[in-house]
Amino acid sequence: MPYLDPLPQDERISIEAQLYAAQFDWPKAAEALGKLVTARPQDPSVRLRLISALLEGGRPDEAHAALNELHKLPGMNDDARLELAAAREASARIDPKGRAEHATRALHLALAHDNPGLAAQARQELGVADYDLGQFDQAETLHRDNIVYFQHAGDPPDEAYCHQALANAYSDHGNLAKAREEYQRAIALYQQIGDLAGQASRYDAISTMLWGAGDAASAKVTVRRAIDLKRETTD
Protein backbone atom coordinates (compact mmCIF):
# COMPACT_ATOMS: atom_id res chain seq x y z
CA MET A 1 0.00 0.00 0.00
CA PRO A 2 2.33 2.76 -1.29
CA TYR A 3 0.08 5.63 -0.17
CA LEU A 4 0.82 4.65 3.44
CA ASP A 5 4.60 4.90 2.99
CA PRO A 6 4.99 8.40 4.53
CA LEU A 7 3.53 7.19 7.83
CA PRO A 8 5.51 5.63 10.69
CA GLN A 9 5.77 1.85 10.33
CA ASP A 10 3.49 0.95 13.24
CA GLU A 11 0.76 3.34 12.02
CA ARG A 12 1.08 1.84 8.53
CA ILE A 13 0.64 -1.68 9.90
CA SER A 14 -2.33 -0.63 12.03
CA ILE A 15 -4.15 0.88 9.04
CA GLU A 16 -3.35 -2.16 6.88
CA ALA A 17 -4.85 -4.41 9.57
CA GLN A 18 -8.00 -2.26 9.64
CA LEU A 19 -8.35 -2.49 5.86
CA TYR A 20 -7.91 -6.27 5.87
CA ALA A 21 -10.51 -6.59 8.64
CA ALA A 22 -12.95 -4.44 6.66
CA GLN A 23 -12.51 -6.91 3.78
CA PHE A 24 -12.99 -9.89 6.15
CA ASP A 25 -9.49 -11.06 5.22
CA TRP A 26 -8.80 -12.39 8.71
CA PRO A 27 -5.52 -14.22 7.96
CA LYS A 28 -3.90 -11.04 6.63
CA ALA A 29 -5.45 -8.95 9.41
CA ALA A 30 -4.05 -11.34 12.03
CA GLU A 31 -0.64 -11.35 10.35
CA ALA A 32 -0.51 -7.54 10.36
CA LEU A 33 -1.68 -7.36 13.97
CA GLY A 34 0.95 -9.88 15.00
CA LYS A 35 3.57 -7.51 13.61
CA LEU A 36 1.91 -4.63 15.44
CA VAL A 37 2.06 -6.54 18.73
CA THR A 38 5.81 -6.88 18.19
CA ALA A 39 6.05 -3.13 17.59
CA ARG A 40 3.79 -2.22 20.54
CA PRO A 41 4.14 -5.09 23.03
CA GLN A 42 2.72 -3.13 25.99
CA ASP A 43 -0.42 -1.89 24.16
CA PRO A 44 -3.40 -4.06 25.25
CA SER A 45 -5.69 -2.63 22.55
CA VAL A 46 -3.45 -4.10 19.84
CA ARG A 47 -3.47 -7.52 21.50
CA LEU A 48 -7.27 -7.34 21.79
CA ARG A 49 -7.53 -6.59 18.07
CA LEU A 50 -5.30 -9.60 17.34
CA ILE A 51 -7.48 -11.88 19.50
CA SER A 52 -10.58 -10.66 17.68
CA ALA A 53 -9.03 -11.30 14.25
CA LEU A 54 -7.92 -14.79 15.29
CA LEU A 55 -11.41 -15.65 16.55
CA GLU A 56 -13.04 -14.27 13.41
CA GLY A 57 -10.63 -16.36 11.37
CA GLY A 58 -11.54 -19.57 13.22
CA ARG A 59 -8.27 -19.89 15.17
CA PRO A 60 -9.39 -20.22 18.83
CA ASP A 61 -6.21 -21.98 20.00
CA GLU A 62 -4.05 -19.09 18.85
CA ALA A 63 -6.57 -16.64 20.33
CA HIS A 64 -6.29 -18.48 23.65
CA ALA A 65 -2.50 -18.17 23.56
CA ALA A 66 -2.80 -14.46 22.79
CA LEU A 67 -5.22 -14.10 25.72
CA ASN A 68 -2.67 -15.71 28.03
CA GLU A 69 -0.07 -13.18 26.91
CA LEU A 70 -2.54 -10.35 27.44
CA HIS A 71 -3.09 -11.53 31.04
CA LYS A 72 0.58 -10.81 31.72
CA LEU A 73 0.30 -7.08 31.03
CA PRO A 74 -0.02 -4.86 34.11
CA GLY A 75 -3.60 -4.11 35.19
CA MET A 76 -5.30 -6.46 32.76
CA ASN A 77 -6.77 -8.76 35.42
CA ASP A 78 -9.16 -5.92 36.34
CA ASP A 79 -9.93 -4.97 32.74
CA ALA A 80 -13.42 -5.76 31.40
CA ARG A 81 -12.02 -5.92 27.86
CA LEU A 82 -9.97 -9.00 28.70
CA GLU A 83 -13.02 -10.77 30.14
CA LEU A 84 -15.05 -9.85 27.06
CA ALA A 85 -12.35 -11.33 24.84
CA ALA A 86 -12.36 -14.47 26.98
CA ALA A 87 -16.17 -14.67 26.68
CA ARG A 88 -15.90 -14.50 22.90
CA GLU A 89 -13.22 -17.16 22.89
CA ALA A 90 -15.54 -19.40 24.95
CA SER A 91 -18.30 -18.70 22.42
CA ALA A 92 -16.00 -19.81 19.59
CA ARG A 93 -15.45 -23.06 21.49
CA ILE A 94 -19.24 -23.47 21.97
CA ASP A 95 -18.84 -23.19 25.74
CA PRO A 96 -21.89 -21.23 26.98
CA LYS A 97 -21.03 -21.78 30.64
CA GLY A 98 -17.55 -20.31 30.19
CA ARG A 99 -18.99 -17.52 28.07
CA ALA A 100 -21.48 -16.65 30.82
CA GLU A 101 -18.80 -16.69 33.54
CA HIS A 102 -16.45 -14.38 31.65
CA ALA A 103 -19.30 -12.09 30.52
CA THR A 104 -20.52 -11.81 34.12
CA ARG A 105 -17.04 -10.77 35.28
CA ALA A 106 -16.82 -8.31 32.38
CA LEU A 107 -20.15 -6.78 33.37
CA HIS A 108 -19.11 -6.38 37.02
CA LEU A 109 -15.79 -4.79 36.03
CA ALA A 110 -17.41 -2.45 33.49
CA LEU A 111 -19.96 -1.25 36.04
CA ALA A 112 -17.28 -0.85 38.72
CA HIS A 113 -15.26 1.36 36.36
CA ASP A 114 -18.35 3.27 35.15
CA ASN A 115 -17.98 2.17 31.52
CA PRO A 116 -21.52 1.81 30.11
CA GLY A 117 -20.32 0.87 26.62
CA LEU A 118 -18.37 -2.14 27.85
CA ALA A 119 -21.24 -3.02 30.19
CA ALA A 120 -23.58 -3.15 27.17
CA GLN A 121 -21.18 -5.45 25.30
CA ALA A 122 -21.00 -7.69 28.37
CA ARG A 123 -24.79 -7.84 28.61
CA GLN A 124 -24.93 -8.88 24.94
CA GLU A 125 -22.51 -11.75 25.53
CA LEU A 126 -24.24 -12.78 28.77
CA GLY A 127 -27.70 -12.60 27.21
CA VAL A 128 -26.80 -15.04 24.44
CA ALA A 129 -24.98 -17.33 26.87
CA ASP A 130 -27.92 -17.33 29.30
CA TYR A 131 -30.28 -18.25 26.49
CA ASP A 132 -28.02 -21.12 25.42
CA LEU A 133 -28.04 -22.29 29.05
CA GLY A 134 -31.85 -22.29 29.11
CA GLN A 135 -32.22 -19.13 31.20
CA PHE A 136 -34.57 -17.32 28.87
CA ASP A 137 -36.04 -14.80 31.34
CA GLN A 138 -32.57 -13.57 32.36
CA ALA A 139 -31.51 -13.34 28.73
CA GLU A 140 -34.62 -11.35 27.82
CA THR A 141 -34.01 -8.87 30.66
CA LEU A 142 -30.41 -8.31 29.56
CA HIS A 143 -31.41 -7.70 25.93
CA ARG A 144 -34.23 -5.34 26.99
CA ASP A 145 -31.79 -3.37 29.15
CA ASN A 146 -29.43 -3.11 26.21
CA ILE A 147 -32.18 -1.93 23.87
CA VAL A 148 -32.78 1.04 26.20
CA TYR A 149 -29.04 1.75 26.37
CA PHE A 150 -28.52 1.62 22.59
CA GLN A 151 -31.59 3.81 22.01
CA HIS A 152 -30.12 6.48 24.27
CA ALA A 153 -26.66 6.03 22.72
CA GLY A 154 -28.05 6.40 19.18
CA ASP A 155 -26.71 3.03 18.06
CA PRO A 156 -29.25 1.44 15.67
CA PRO A 157 -27.09 -1.54 14.56
CA ASP A 158 -26.55 -2.81 18.11
CA GLU A 159 -30.17 -2.08 19.00
CA ALA A 160 -31.22 -4.14 15.98
CA TYR A 161 -28.95 -6.97 17.15
CA CYS A 162 -30.81 -7.07 20.48
CA HIS A 163 -34.18 -7.28 18.73
CA GLN A 164 -32.80 -10.03 16.52
CA ALA A 165 -31.57 -12.00 19.54
CA LEU A 166 -35.00 -11.72 21.17
CA ALA A 167 -36.72 -12.74 17.94
CA ASN A 168 -34.54 -15.84 17.64
CA ALA A 169 -35.35 -16.79 21.23
CA TYR A 170 -39.10 -16.26 20.81
CA SER A 171 -39.03 -18.27 17.59
CA ASP A 172 -37.25 -21.16 19.31
CA HIS A 173 -39.90 -21.06 22.04
CA GLY A 174 -42.71 -21.22 19.47
CA ASN A 175 -43.96 -17.67 20.11
CA LEU A 176 -44.07 -16.70 16.44
CA ALA A 177 -46.12 -13.53 16.90
CA LYS A 178 -43.60 -12.00 19.31
CA ALA A 179 -40.71 -13.26 17.19
CA ARG A 180 -42.11 -11.53 14.13
CA GLU A 181 -42.60 -8.30 16.09
CA GLU A 182 -38.95 -8.31 17.12
CA TYR A 183 -37.74 -9.12 13.61
CA GLN A 184 -39.85 -6.23 12.26
CA ARG A 185 -38.32 -3.86 14.84
CA ALA A 186 -34.87 -4.94 13.70
CA ILE A 187 -35.86 -4.40 10.06
CA ALA A 188 -37.15 -0.90 10.86
CA LEU A 189 -33.80 -0.01 12.41
CA TYR A 190 -31.90 -1.35 9.41
CA GLN A 191 -34.19 0.69 7.15
CA GLN A 192 -33.39 3.76 9.25
CA ILE A 193 -29.66 3.42 8.50
CA GLY A 194 -30.07 2.14 4.93
CA ASP A 195 -28.64 -1.32 5.65
CA LEU A 196 -30.16 -3.45 2.87
CA ALA A 197 -28.17 -6.56 3.78
CA GLY A 198 -29.43 -6.35 7.37
CA GLN A 199 -33.01 -6.07 6.18
CA ALA A 200 -32.61 -9.01 3.79
CA SER A 201 -31.12 -11.19 6.51
CA ARG A 202 -34.05 -10.51 8.85
CA TYR A 203 -36.60 -11.22 6.09
CA ASP A 204 -34.77 -14.50 5.48
CA ALA A 205 -35.14 -15.32 9.17
CA ILE A 206 -38.86 -14.53 9.12
CA SER A 207 -39.42 -16.69 6.02
CA THR A 208 -37.56 -19.62 7.61
CA MET A 209 -39.65 -19.25 10.76
CA LEU A 210 -42.92 -19.11 8.80
CA TRP A 211 -41.96 -22.07 6.63
CA GLY A 212 -41.17 -24.12 9.72
CA ALA A 213 -44.56 -23.17 11.15
CA GLY A 214 -46.31 -24.48 8.02
CA ASP A 215 -47.25 -21.07 6.60
CA ALA A 216 -45.76 -21.63 3.15
CA ALA A 217 -47.68 -18.82 1.45
CA SER A 218 -46.45 -16.12 3.86
CA ALA A 219 -42.95 -17.60 3.80
CA LYS A 220 -42.81 -17.27 0.00
CA VAL A 221 -43.93 -13.63 0.13
CA THR A 222 -41.29 -12.83 2.73
CA VAL A 223 -38.45 -14.62 0.95
CA ARG A 224 -39.27 -12.71 -2.24
CA ARG A 225 -38.80 -9.48 -0.28
CA ALA A 226 -35.42 -10.77 0.91
CA ILE A 227 -34.41 -11.64 -2.67
CA ASP A 228 -35.41 -8.17 -3.91
CA LEU A 229 -33.28 -6.53 -1.23
CA LYS A 230 -30.31 -8.75 -2.04
CA ARG A 231 -30.59 -7.76 -5.69
CA GLU A 232 -30.49 -4.11 -4.68
CA THR A 233 -27.24 -4.68 -2.78
CA THR A 234 -25.56 -6.10 -5.92
CA ASP A 235 -26.67 -3.34 -8.31
PDB file of C-alpha atoms in Angstrom:
ATOM      1  CA  MET A   1       0.000   0.000   0.000  1.00  0.00           C
ATOM      2  CA  PRO A   2       2.332   2.756  -1.288  1.00  0.00           C
ATOM      3  CA  TYR A   3       0.080   5.633  -0.165  1.00  0.00           C
ATOM      4  CA  LEU A   4       0.816   4.654   3.443  1.00  0.00           C
ATOM      5  CA  ASP A   5       4.598   4.901   2.988  1.00  0.00           C
ATOM      6  CA  PRO A   6       4.990   8.400   4.533  1.00  0.00           C
ATOM      7  CA  LEU A   7       3.525   7.187   7.835  1.00  0.00           C
ATOM      8  CA  PRO A   8       5.510   5.628  10.690  1.00  0.00           C
ATOM      9  CA  GLN A   9       5.768   1.854  10.332  1.00  0.00           C
ATOM     10  CA  ASP A  10       3.486   0.951  13.243  1.00  0.00           C
ATOM     11  CA  GLU A  11       0.757   3.338  12.022  1.00  0.00           C
ATOM     12  CA  ARG A  12       1.078   1.836   8.533  1.00  0.00           C
ATOM     13  CA  ILE A  13       0.642  -1.681   9.897  1.00  0.00           C
ATOM     14  CA  SER A  14      -2.331  -0.627  12.034  1.00  0.00           C
ATOM     15  CA  ILE A  15      -4.147   0.877   9.036  1.00  0.00           C
ATOM     16  CA  GLU A  16      -3.352  -2.159   6.878  1.00  0.00           C
ATOM     17  CA  ALA A  17      -4.854  -4.405   9.566  1.00  0.00           C
ATOM     18  CA  GLN A  18      -8.005  -2.260   9.637  1.00  0.00           C
ATOM     19  CA  LEU A  19      -8.351  -2.491   5.859  1.00  0.00           C
ATOM     20  CA  TYR A  20      -7.909  -6.270   5.872  1.00  0.00           C
ATOM     21  CA  ALA A  21     -10.506  -6.591   8.641  1.00  0.00           C
ATOM     22  CA  ALA A  22     -12.952  -4.443   6.657  1.00  0.00           C
ATOM     23  CA  GLN A  23     -12.514  -6.911   3.776  1.00  0.00           C
ATOM     24  CA  PHE A  24     -12.987  -9.889   6.152  1.00  0.00           C
ATOM     25  CA  ASP A  25      -9.487 -11.056   5.221  1.00  0.00           C
ATOM     26  CA  TRP A  26      -8.799 -12.385   8.707  1.00  0.00           C
ATOM     27  CA  PRO A  27      -5.523 -14.225   7.956  1.00  0.00           C
ATOM     28  CA  LYS A  28      -3.900 -11.037   6.633  1.00  0.00           C
ATOM     29  CA  ALA A  29      -5.447  -8.949   9.413  1.00  0.00           C
ATOM     30  CA  ALA A  30      -4.045 -11.339  12.031  1.00  0.00           C
ATOM     31  CA  GLU A  31      -0.636 -11.348  10.346  1.00  0.00           C
ATOM     32  CA  ALA A  32      -0.508  -7.541  10.362  1.00  0.00           C
ATOM     33  CA  LEU A  33      -1.677  -7.358  13.971  1.00  0.00           C
ATOM     34  CA  GLY A  34       0.954  -9.883  14.996  1.00  0.00           C
ATOM     35  CA  LYS A  35       3.575  -7.510  13.612  1.00  0.00           C
ATOM     36  CA  LEU A  36       1.911  -4.627  15.444  1.00  0.00           C
ATOM     37  CA  VAL A  37       2.058  -6.540  18.733  1.00  0.00           C
ATOM     38  CA  THR A  38       5.812  -6.880  18.191  1.00  0.00           C
ATOM     39  CA  ALA A  39       6.047  -3.132  17.590  1.00  0.00           C
ATOM     40  CA  ARG A  40       3.789  -2.217  20.538  1.00  0.00           C
ATOM     41  CA  PRO A  41       4.137  -5.088  23.026  1.00  0.00           C
ATOM     42  CA  GLN A  42       2.718  -3.128  25.987  1.00  0.00           C
ATOM     43  CA  ASP A  43      -0.417  -1.889  24.156  1.00  0.00           C
ATOM     44  CA  PRO A  44      -3.402  -4.057  25.246  1.00  0.00           C
ATOM     45  CA  SER A  45      -5.687  -2.627  22.546  1.00  0.00           C
ATOM     46  CA  VAL A  46      -3.448  -4.096  19.835  1.00  0.00           C
ATOM     47  CA  ARG A  47      -3.470  -7.516  21.498  1.00  0.00           C
ATOM     48  CA  LEU A  48      -7.271  -7.336  21.788  1.00  0.00           C
ATOM     49  CA  ARG A  49      -7.528  -6.594  18.070  1.00  0.00           C
ATOM     50  CA  LEU A  50      -5.301  -9.596  17.341  1.00  0.00           C
ATOM     51  CA  ILE A  51      -7.477 -11.877  19.497  1.00  0.00           C
ATOM     52  CA  SER A  52     -10.585 -10.658  17.683  1.00  0.00           C
ATOM     53  CA  ALA A  53      -9.033 -11.298  14.253  1.00  0.00           C
ATOM     54  CA  LEU A  54      -7.918 -14.790  15.288  1.00  0.00           C
ATOM     55  CA  LEU A  55     -11.405 -15.652  16.552  1.00  0.00           C
ATOM     56  CA  GLU A  56     -13.038 -14.267  13.411  1.00  0.00           C
ATOM     57  CA  GLY A  57     -10.631 -16.357  11.372  1.00  0.00           C
ATOM     58  CA  GLY A  58     -11.543 -19.570  13.216  1.00  0.00           C
ATOM     59  CA  ARG A  59      -8.274 -19.893  15.171  1.00  0.00           C
ATOM     60  CA  PRO A  60      -9.393 -20.219  18.826  1.00  0.00           C
ATOM     61  CA  ASP A  61      -6.212 -21.982  19.997  1.00  0.00           C
ATOM     62  CA  GLU A  62      -4.053 -19.090  18.851  1.00  0.00           C
ATOM     63  CA  ALA A  63      -6.567 -16.642  20.330  1.00  0.00           C
ATOM     64  CA  HIS A  64      -6.291 -18.477  23.651  1.00  0.00           C
ATOM     65  CA  ALA A  65      -2.502 -18.175  23.558  1.00  0.00           C
ATOM     66  CA  ALA A  66      -2.799 -14.457  22.794  1.00  0.00           C
ATOM     67  CA  LEU A  67      -5.219 -14.100  25.724  1.00  0.00           C
ATOM     68  CA  ASN A  68      -2.673 -15.713  28.029  1.00  0.00           C
ATOM     69  CA  GLU A  69      -0.072 -13.182  26.914  1.00  0.00           C
ATOM     70  CA  LEU A  70      -2.540 -10.347  27.445  1.00  0.00           C
ATOM     71  CA  HIS A  71      -3.087 -11.531  31.039  1.00  0.00           C
ATOM     72  CA  LYS A  72       0.577 -10.810  31.719  1.00  0.00           C
ATOM     73  CA  LEU A  73       0.298  -7.080  31.028  1.00  0.00           C
ATOM     74  CA  PRO A  74      -0.022  -4.856  34.112  1.00  0.00           C
ATOM     75  CA  GLY A  75      -3.599  -4.105  35.187  1.00  0.00           C
ATOM     76  CA  MET A  76      -5.303  -6.456  32.762  1.00  0.00           C
ATOM     77  CA  ASN A  77      -6.768  -8.759  35.419  1.00  0.00           C
ATOM     78  CA  ASP A  78      -9.158  -5.922  36.343  1.00  0.00           C
ATOM     79  CA  ASP A  79      -9.933  -4.973  32.742  1.00  0.00           C
ATOM     80  CA  ALA A  80     -13.416  -5.757  31.398  1.00  0.00           C
ATOM     81  CA  ARG A  81     -12.016  -5.923  27.858  1.00  0.00           C
ATOM     82  CA  LEU A  82      -9.966  -9.004  28.702  1.00  0.00           C
ATOM     83  CA  GLU A  83     -13.019 -10.767  30.143  1.00  0.00           C
ATOM     84  CA  LEU A  84     -15.053  -9.850  27.057  1.00  0.00           C
ATOM     85  CA  ALA A  85     -12.355 -11.325  24.837  1.00  0.00           C
ATOM     86  CA  ALA A  86     -12.365 -14.473  26.977  1.00  0.00           C
ATOM     87  CA  ALA A  87     -16.169 -14.671  26.685  1.00  0.00           C
ATOM     88  CA  ARG A  88     -15.898 -14.496  22.900  1.00  0.00           C
ATOM     89  CA  GLU A  89     -13.225 -17.161  22.888  1.00  0.00           C
ATOM     90  CA  ALA A  90     -15.540 -19.398  24.951  1.00  0.00           C
ATOM     91  CA  SER A  91     -18.297 -18.705  22.423  1.00  0.00           C
ATOM     92  CA  ALA A  92     -16.002 -19.805  19.589  1.00  0.00           C
ATOM     93  CA  ARG A  93     -15.448 -23.063  21.488  1.00  0.00           C
ATOM     94  CA  ILE A  94     -19.238 -23.468  21.967  1.00  0.00           C
ATOM     95  CA  ASP A  95     -18.836 -23.193  25.743  1.00  0.00           C
ATOM     96  CA  PRO A  96     -21.891 -21.228  26.975  1.00  0.00           C
ATOM     97  CA  LYS A  97     -21.031 -21.782  30.643  1.00  0.00           C
ATOM     98  CA  GLY A  98     -17.548 -20.314  30.194  1.00  0.00           C
ATOM     99  CA  ARG A  99     -18.989 -17.525  28.073  1.00  0.00           C
ATOM    100  CA  ALA A 100     -21.476 -16.649  30.820  1.00  0.00           C
ATOM    101  CA  GLU A 101     -18.805 -16.687  33.537  1.00  0.00           C
ATOM    102  CA  HIS A 102     -16.452 -14.376  31.646  1.00  0.00           C
ATOM    103  CA  ALA A 103     -19.302 -12.095  30.519  1.00  0.00           C
ATOM    104  CA  THR A 104     -20.515 -11.807  34.119  1.00  0.00           C
ATOM    105  CA  ARG A 105     -17.041 -10.773  35.277  1.00  0.00           C
ATOM    106  CA  ALA A 106     -16.816  -8.311  32.377  1.00  0.00           C
ATOM    107  CA  LEU A 107     -20.151  -6.783  33.373  1.00  0.00           C
ATOM    108  CA  HIS A 108     -19.114  -6.379  37.016  1.00  0.00           C
ATOM    109  CA  LEU A 109     -15.793  -4.786  36.030  1.00  0.00           C
ATOM    110  CA  ALA A 110     -17.406  -2.450  33.493  1.00  0.00           C
ATOM    111  CA  LEU A 111     -19.959  -1.253  36.038  1.00  0.00           C
ATOM    112  CA  ALA A 112     -17.281  -0.848  38.723  1.00  0.00           C
ATOM    113  CA  HIS A 113     -15.263   1.356  36.359  1.00  0.00           C
ATOM    114  CA  ASP A 114     -18.350   3.269  35.152  1.00  0.00           C
ATOM    115  CA  ASN A 115     -17.981   2.173  31.520  1.00  0.00           C
ATOM    116  CA  PRO A 116     -21.523   1.812  30.113  1.00  0.00           C
ATOM    117  CA  GLY A 117     -20.324   0.871  26.623  1.00  0.00           C
ATOM    118  CA  LEU A 118     -18.368  -2.137  27.848  1.00  0.00           C
ATOM    119  CA  ALA A 119     -21.242  -3.021  30.189  1.00  0.00           C
ATOM    120  CA  ALA A 120     -23.582  -3.150  27.173  1.00  0.00           C
ATOM    121  CA  GLN A 121     -21.178  -5.449  25.305  1.00  0.00           C
ATOM    122  CA  ALA A 122     -20.999  -7.693  28.370  1.00  0.00           C
ATOM    123  CA  ARG A 123     -24.790  -7.835  28.605  1.00  0.00           C
ATOM    124  CA  GLN A 124     -24.925  -8.882  24.939  1.00  0.00           C
ATOM    125  CA  GLU A 125     -22.507 -11.751  25.534  1.00  0.00           C
ATOM    126  CA  LEU A 126     -24.238 -12.778  28.768  1.00  0.00           C
ATOM    127  CA  GLY A 127     -27.696 -12.600  27.210  1.00  0.00           C
ATOM    128  CA  VAL A 128     -26.799 -15.036  24.436  1.00  0.00           C
ATOM    129  CA  ALA A 129     -24.981 -17.326  26.866  1.00  0.00           C
ATOM    130  CA  ASP A 130     -27.915 -17.329  29.303  1.00  0.00           C
ATOM    131  CA  TYR A 131     -30.278 -18.250  26.494  1.00  0.00           C
ATOM    132  CA  ASP A 132     -28.019 -21.123  25.422  1.00  0.00           C
ATOM    133  CA  LEU A 133     -28.040 -22.294  29.051  1.00  0.00           C
ATOM    134  CA  GLY A 134     -31.847 -22.295  29.111  1.00  0.00           C
ATOM    135  CA  GLN A 135     -32.216 -19.125  31.198  1.00  0.00           C
ATOM    136  CA  PHE A 136     -34.575 -17.321  28.868  1.00  0.00           C
ATOM    137  CA  ASP A 137     -36.036 -14.803  31.342  1.00  0.00           C
ATOM    138  CA  GLN A 138     -32.570 -13.574  32.358  1.00  0.00           C
ATOM    139  CA  ALA A 139     -31.507 -13.340  28.730  1.00  0.00           C
ATOM    140  CA  GLU A 140     -34.623 -11.352  27.821  1.00  0.00           C
ATOM    141  CA  THR A 141     -34.006  -8.871  30.664  1.00  0.00           C
ATOM    142  CA  LEU A 142     -30.412  -8.313  29.556  1.00  0.00           C
ATOM    143  CA  HIS A 143     -31.410  -7.704  25.933  1.00  0.00           C
ATOM    144  CA  ARG A 144     -34.227  -5.335  26.990  1.00  0.00           C
ATOM    145  CA  ASP A 145     -31.791  -3.369  29.154  1.00  0.00           C
ATOM    146  CA  ASN A 146     -29.426  -3.106  26.208  1.00  0.00           C
ATOM    147  CA  ILE A 147     -32.181  -1.929  23.872  1.00  0.00           C
ATOM    148  CA  VAL A 148     -32.778   1.039  26.198  1.00  0.00           C
ATOM    149  CA  TYR A 149     -29.041   1.750  26.370  1.00  0.00           C
ATOM    150  CA  PHE A 150     -28.523   1.619  22.592  1.00  0.00           C
ATOM    151  CA  GLN A 151     -31.589   3.807  22.006  1.00  0.00           C
ATOM    152  CA  HIS A 152     -30.118   6.484  24.272  1.00  0.00           C
ATOM    153  CA  ALA A 153     -26.665   6.033  22.718  1.00  0.00           C
ATOM    154  CA  GLY A 154     -28.050   6.400  19.176  1.00  0.00           C
ATOM    155  CA  ASP A 155     -26.710   3.025  18.062  1.00  0.00           C
ATOM    156  CA  PRO A 156     -29.254   1.435  15.665  1.00  0.00           C
ATOM    157  CA  PRO A 157     -27.088  -1.539  14.564  1.00  0.00           C
ATOM    158  CA  ASP A 158     -26.555  -2.815  18.105  1.00  0.00           C
ATOM    159  CA  GLU A 159     -30.170  -2.078  19.004  1.00  0.00           C
ATOM    160  CA  ALA A 160     -31.219  -4.144  15.982  1.00  0.00           C
ATOM    161  CA  TYR A 161     -28.947  -6.975  17.148  1.00  0.00           C
ATOM    162  CA  CYS A 162     -30.811  -7.069  20.483  1.00  0.00           C
ATOM    163  CA  HIS A 163     -34.185  -7.282  18.732  1.00  0.00           C
ATOM    164  CA  GLN A 164     -32.801 -10.035  16.516  1.00  0.00           C
ATOM    165  CA  ALA A 165     -31.567 -12.004  19.539  1.00  0.00           C
ATOM    166  CA  LEU A 166     -35.001 -11.716  21.174  1.00  0.00           C
ATOM    167  CA  ALA A 167     -36.717 -12.743  17.938  1.00  0.00           C
ATOM    168  CA  ASN A 168     -34.537 -15.845  17.640  1.00  0.00           C
ATOM    169  CA  ALA A 169     -35.354 -16.787  21.230  1.00  0.00           C
ATOM    170  CA  TYR A 170     -39.099 -16.261  20.807  1.00  0.00           C
ATOM    171  CA  SER A 171     -39.026 -18.273  17.595  1.00  0.00           C
ATOM    172  CA  ASP A 172     -37.252 -21.155  19.313  1.00  0.00           C
ATOM    173  CA  HIS A 173     -39.901 -21.055  22.044  1.00  0.00           C
ATOM    174  CA  GLY A 174     -42.708 -21.219  19.471  1.00  0.00           C
ATOM    175  CA  ASN A 175     -43.957 -17.671  20.106  1.00  0.00           C
ATOM    176  CA  LEU A 176     -44.067 -16.705  16.442  1.00  0.00           C
ATOM    177  CA  ALA A 177     -46.120 -13.533  16.905  1.00  0.00           C
ATOM    178  CA  LYS A 178     -43.602 -11.999  19.306  1.00  0.00           C
ATOM    179  CA  ALA A 179     -40.714 -13.255  17.194  1.00  0.00           C
ATOM    180  CA  ARG A 180     -42.109 -11.526  14.127  1.00  0.00           C
ATOM    181  CA  GLU A 181     -42.604  -8.297  16.089  1.00  0.00           C
ATOM    182  CA  GLU A 182     -38.948  -8.306  17.119  1.00  0.00           C
ATOM    183  CA  TYR A 183     -37.742  -9.117  13.613  1.00  0.00           C
ATOM    184  CA  GLN A 184     -39.847  -6.231  12.265  1.00  0.00           C
ATOM    185  CA  ARG A 185     -38.324  -3.864  14.840  1.00  0.00           C
ATOM    186  CA  ALA A 186     -34.866  -4.941  13.696  1.00  0.00           C
ATOM    187  CA  ILE A 187     -35.860  -4.395  10.057  1.00  0.00           C
ATOM    188  CA  ALA A 188     -37.149  -0.896  10.856  1.00  0.00           C
ATOM    189  CA  LEU A 189     -33.798  -0.014  12.408  1.00  0.00           C
ATOM    190  CA  TYR A 190     -31.897  -1.355   9.411  1.00  0.00           C
ATOM    191  CA  GLN A 191     -34.190   0.695   7.152  1.00  0.00           C
ATOM    192  CA  GLN A 192     -33.390   3.761   9.255  1.00  0.00           C
ATOM    193  CA  ILE A 193     -29.662   3.424   8.503  1.00  0.00           C
ATOM    194  CA  GLY A 194     -30.071   2.136   4.934  1.00  0.00           C
ATOM    195  CA  ASP A 195     -28.645  -1.325   5.646  1.00  0.00           C
ATOM    196  CA  LEU A 196     -30.161  -3.446   2.871  1.00  0.00           C
ATOM    197  CA  ALA A 197     -28.174  -6.564   3.782  1.00  0.00           C
ATOM    198  CA  GLY A 198     -29.431  -6.351   7.375  1.00  0.00           C
ATOM    199  CA  GLN A 199     -33.013  -6.067   6.177  1.00  0.00           C
ATOM    200  CA  ALA A 200     -32.611  -9.006   3.793  1.00  0.00           C
ATOM    201  CA  SER A 201     -31.120 -11.188   6.511  1.00  0.00           C
ATOM    202  CA  ARG A 202     -34.054 -10.510   8.850  1.00  0.00           C
ATOM    203  CA  TYR A 203     -36.603 -11.225   6.093  1.00  0.00           C
ATOM    204  CA  ASP A 204     -34.772 -14.504   5.479  1.00  0.00           C
ATOM    205  CA  ALA A 205     -35.136 -15.321   9.174  1.00  0.00           C
ATOM    206  CA  ILE A 206     -38.863 -14.535   9.116  1.00  0.00           C
ATOM    207  CA  SER A 207     -39.420 -16.693   6.021  1.00  0.00           C
ATOM    208  CA  THR A 208     -37.559 -19.621   7.611  1.00  0.00           C
ATOM    209  CA  MET A 209     -39.653 -19.253  10.762  1.00  0.00           C
ATOM    210  CA  LEU A 210     -42.920 -19.112   8.795  1.00  0.00           C
ATOM    211  CA  TRP A 211     -41.959 -22.074   6.635  1.00  0.00           C
ATOM    212  CA  GLY A 212     -41.168 -24.122   9.720  1.00  0.00           C
ATOM    213  CA  ALA A 213     -44.561 -23.174  11.151  1.00  0.00           C
ATOM    214  CA  GLY A 214     -46.305 -24.477   8.022  1.00  0.00           C
ATOM    215  CA  ASP A 215     -47.248 -21.068   6.597  1.00  0.00           C
ATOM    216  CA  ALA A 216     -45.761 -21.629   3.148  1.00  0.00           C
ATOM    217  CA  ALA A 217     -47.681 -18.816   1.450  1.00  0.00           C
ATOM    218  CA  SER A 218     -46.451 -16.122   3.859  1.00  0.00           C
ATOM    219  CA  ALA A 219     -42.951 -17.596   3.797  1.00  0.00           C
ATOM    220  CA  LYS A 220     -42.805 -17.274  -0.002  1.00  0.00           C
ATOM    221  CA  VAL A 221     -43.926 -13.632   0.129  1.00  0.00           C
ATOM    222  CA  THR A 222     -41.288 -12.833   2.734  1.00  0.00           C
ATOM    223  CA  VAL A 223     -38.453 -14.624   0.950  1.00  0.00           C
ATOM    224  CA  ARG A 224     -39.273 -12.707  -2.241  1.00  0.00           C
ATOM    225  CA  ARG A 225     -38.799  -9.485  -0.283  1.00  0.00           C
ATOM    226  CA  ALA A 226     -35.421 -10.768   0.913  1.00  0.00           C
ATOM    227  CA  ILE A 227     -34.408 -11.642  -2.668  1.00  0.00           C
ATOM    228  CA  ASP A 228     -35.410  -8.169  -3.906  1.00  0.00           C
ATOM    229  CA  LEU A 229     -33.277  -6.529  -1.232  1.00  0.00           C
ATOM    230  CA  LYS A 230     -30.308  -8.754  -2.041  1.00  0.00           C
ATOM    231  CA  ARG A 231     -30.591  -7.758  -5.692  1.00  0.00           C
ATOM    232  CA  GLU A 232     -30.485  -4.108  -4.678  1.00  0.00           C
ATOM    233  CA  THR A 233     -27.240  -4.676  -2.784  1.00  0.00           C
ATOM    234  CA  THR A 234     -25.561  -6.101  -5.916  1.00  0.00           C
ATOM    235  CA  ASP A 235     -26.668  -3.337  -8.313  1.00  0.00           C
TER     236      ASP A 235
END
